[in-house]
JSON list of C-alpha atoms in Angstrom, two decimals:
[
{"chain": "A", "resi": 1, "resn": "MET", "atom": "CA", "xyz": [60.27, -48.57, 119.59]},
{"chain": "A", "resi": 2, "resn": "ASN", "atom": "CA", "xyz": [60.35, -52.36, 120.21]},
{"chain": "A", "resi": 3, "resn": "THR", "atom": "CA", "xyz": [63.91, -52.64, 119.70]},
{"chain": "A", "resi": 4, "resn": "LEU", "atom": "CA", "xyz": [64.69, -49.65, 122.03]},
{"chain": "A", "resi": 5, "resn": "ILE", "atom": "CA", "xyz": [62.48, -51.45, 124.80]},
{"chain": "A", "resi": 6, "resn": "ALA", "atom": "CA", "xyz": [64.03, -54.83, 124.40]},
{"chain": "A", "resi": 7, "resn": "TYR", "atom": "CA", "xyz": [67.82, -53.27, 124.28]},
{"chain": "A", "resi": 8, "resn": "PHE", "atom": "CA", "xyz": [67.03, -51.34, 127.48]},
{"chain": "A", "resi": 9, "resn": "SER", "atom": "CA", "xyz": [65.03, -54.13, 129.10]},
{"chain": "A", "resi": 10, "resn": "LEU", "atom": "CA", "xyz": [62.06, -51.88, 130.13]},
{"chain": "A", "resi": 11, "resn": "SER", "atom": "CA", "xyz": [60.18, -54.53, 132.16]},
{"chain": "A", "resi": 12, "resn": "THR", "atom": "CA", "xyz": [59.85, -55.63, 135.82]},
{"chain": "A", "resi": 13, "resn": "GLY", "atom": "CA", "xyz": [60.49, -52.65, 138.27]},
{"chain": "A", "resi": 14, "resn": "LYS", "atom": "CA", "xyz": [60.66, -50.21, 135.72]},
{"chain": "A", "resi": 15, "resn": "ASP", "atom": "CA", "xyz": [58.71, -46.85, 135.30]},
{"chain": "A", "resi": 16, "resn": "VAL", "atom": "CA", "xyz": [57.55, -46.42, 131.79]},
{"chain": "A", "resi": 17, "resn": "ARG", "atom": "CA", "xyz": [55.89, -43.11, 130.39]},
{"chain": "A", "resi": 18, "resn": "VAL", "atom": "CA", "xyz": [54.67, -43.15, 126.93]},
{"chain": "A", "resi": 19, "resn": "PHE", "atom": "CA", "xyz": [54.45, -39.71, 125.03]},
{"chain": "A", "resi": 20, "resn": "CYS", "atom": "CA", "xyz": [54.09, -38.26, 121.71]},
{"chain": "A", "resi": 21, "resn": "THR", "atom": "CA", "xyz": [54.73, -34.89, 120.00]},
{"chain": "A", "resi": 22, "resn": "SER", "atom": "CA", "xyz": [52.76, -35.43, 116.79]},
{"chain": "A", "resi": 23, "resn": "GLY", "atom": "CA", "xyz": [49.66, -33.41, 116.18]},
{"chain": "A", "resi": 24, "resn": "SER", "atom": "CA", "xyz": [48.08, -36.10, 113.90]},
{"chain": "A", "resi": 25, "resn": "SER", "atom": "CA", "xyz": [47.88, -39.36, 116.13]},
{"chain": "A", "resi": 26, "resn": "GLY", "atom": "CA", "xyz": [47.78, -39.86, 119.93]},
{"chain": "A", "resi": 27, "resn": "PRO", "atom": "CA", "xyz": [49.74, -42.06, 122.15]},
{"chain": "A", "resi": 28, "resn": "GLU", "atom": "CA", "xyz": [46.93, -44.49, 122.96]},
{"chain": "A", "resi": 29, "resn": "GLY", "atom": "CA", "xyz": [48.12, -47.16, 120.39]},
{"chain": "A", "resi": 30, "resn": "SER", "atom": "CA", "xyz": [51.72, -46.97, 121.55]},
{"chain": "A", "resi": 31, "resn": "GLN", "atom": "CA", "xyz": [50.63, -47.38, 125.13]},
{"chain": "A", "resi": 32, "resn": "LYS", "atom": "CA", "xyz": [48.85, -50.43, 124.36]},
{"chain": "A", "resi": 33, "resn": "ALA", "atom": "CA", "xyz": [51.84, -51.77, 122.58]},
{"chain": "A", "resi": 34, "resn": "VAL", "atom": "CA", "xyz": [54.35, -50.72, 125.16]},
{"chain": "A", "resi": 35, "resn": "THR", "atom": "CA", "xyz": [52.20, -52.13, 128.01]},
{"chain": "A", "resi": 36, "resn": "GLU", "atom": "CA", "xyz": [52.10, -55.76, 126.24]},
{"chain": "A", "resi": 37, "resn": "ILE", "atom": "CA", "xyz": [55.85, -55.69, 125.84]},
{"chain": "A", "resi": 38, "resn": "CYS", "atom": "CA", "xyz": [57.01, -54.32, 129.13]},
{"chain": "A", "resi": 39, "resn": "LYS", "atom": "CA", "xyz": [55.48, -57.08, 131.49]},
{"chain": "A", "resi": 40, "resn": "GLY", "atom": "CA", "xyz": [55.78, -56.03, 134.97]},
{"chain": "A", "resi": 41, "resn": "ALA", "atom": "CA", "xyz": [56.72, -52.45, 134.32]},
{"chain": "A", "resi": 42, "resn": "LYS", "atom": "CA", "xyz": [54.89, -49.76, 136.18]},
{"chain": "A", "resi": 43, "resn": "MET", "atom": "CA", "xyz": [53.06, -48.04, 133.37]},
{"chain": "A", "resi": 44, "resn": "HIS", "atom": "CA", "xyz": [52.07, -44.27, 133.58]},
{"chain": "A", "resi": 45, "resn": "PRO", "atom": "CA", "xyz": [49.43, -42.70, 131.52]},
{"chain": "A", "resi": 46, "resn": "ALA", "atom": "CA", "xyz": [50.29, -41.63, 128.20]},
{"chain": "A", "resi": 47, "resn": "ILE", "atom": "CA", "xyz": [50.42, -37.88, 127.22]},
{"chain": "A", "resi": 48, "resn": "ARG", "atom": "CA", "xyz": [50.79, -35.81, 123.74]},
{"chain": "A", "resi": 49, "resn": "LEU", "atom": "CA", "xyz": [53.31, -33.32, 124.75]},
{"chain": "A", "resi": 50, "resn": "ALA", "atom": "CA", "xyz": [52.12, -30.16, 122.69]},
{"chain": "A", "resi": 51, "resn": "SER", "atom": "CA", "xyz": [50.88, -27.17, 124.94]},
{"chain": "A", "resi": 52, "resn": "GLN", "atom": "CA", "xyz": [51.68, -28.29, 128.32]},
{"chain": "A", "resi": 53, "resn": "SER", "atom": "CA", "xyz": [53.42, -25.87, 130.84]},
{"chain": "A", "resi": 54, "resn": "ASP", "atom": "CA", "xyz": [56.62, -26.79, 132.49]},
{"chain": "A", "resi": 55, "resn": "ASP", "atom": "CA", "xyz": [54.66, -27.48, 135.72]},
{"chain": "A", "resi": 56, "resn": "GLU", "atom": "CA", "xyz": [52.21, -29.94, 134.01]},
{"chain": "A", "resi": 57, "resn": "ILE", "atom": "CA", "xyz": [54.84, -31.82, 132.43]},
{"chain": "A", "resi": 58, "resn": "LYS", "atom": "CA", "xyz": [56.75, -32.05, 135.81]},
{"chain": "A", "resi": 59, "resn": "ALA", "atom": "CA", "xyz": [53.56, -33.33, 137.35]},
{"chain": "A", "resi": 60, "resn": "TRP", "atom": "CA", "xyz": [53.41, -36.00, 134.85]},
{"chain": "A", "resi": 61, "resn": "LEU", "atom": "CA", "xyz": [56.85, -37.00, 135.52]},
{"chain": "A", "resi": 62, "resn": "ALA", "atom": "CA", "xyz": [56.52, -37.15, 139.25]}
]
């Protein structure tokens, strides 16, 4: 994850959305780590994608 963020320079002026698809661990730890790495980025709330409807996911992406 860190290498990907560094490669794509996800920092100032970027919108960043953290998500996970795992049923065993939530996105909170990743959200914290990404927030520290992506200085100046607009961080959106993390989400676990499991049983959300298309409309719920579209609202999260809006």
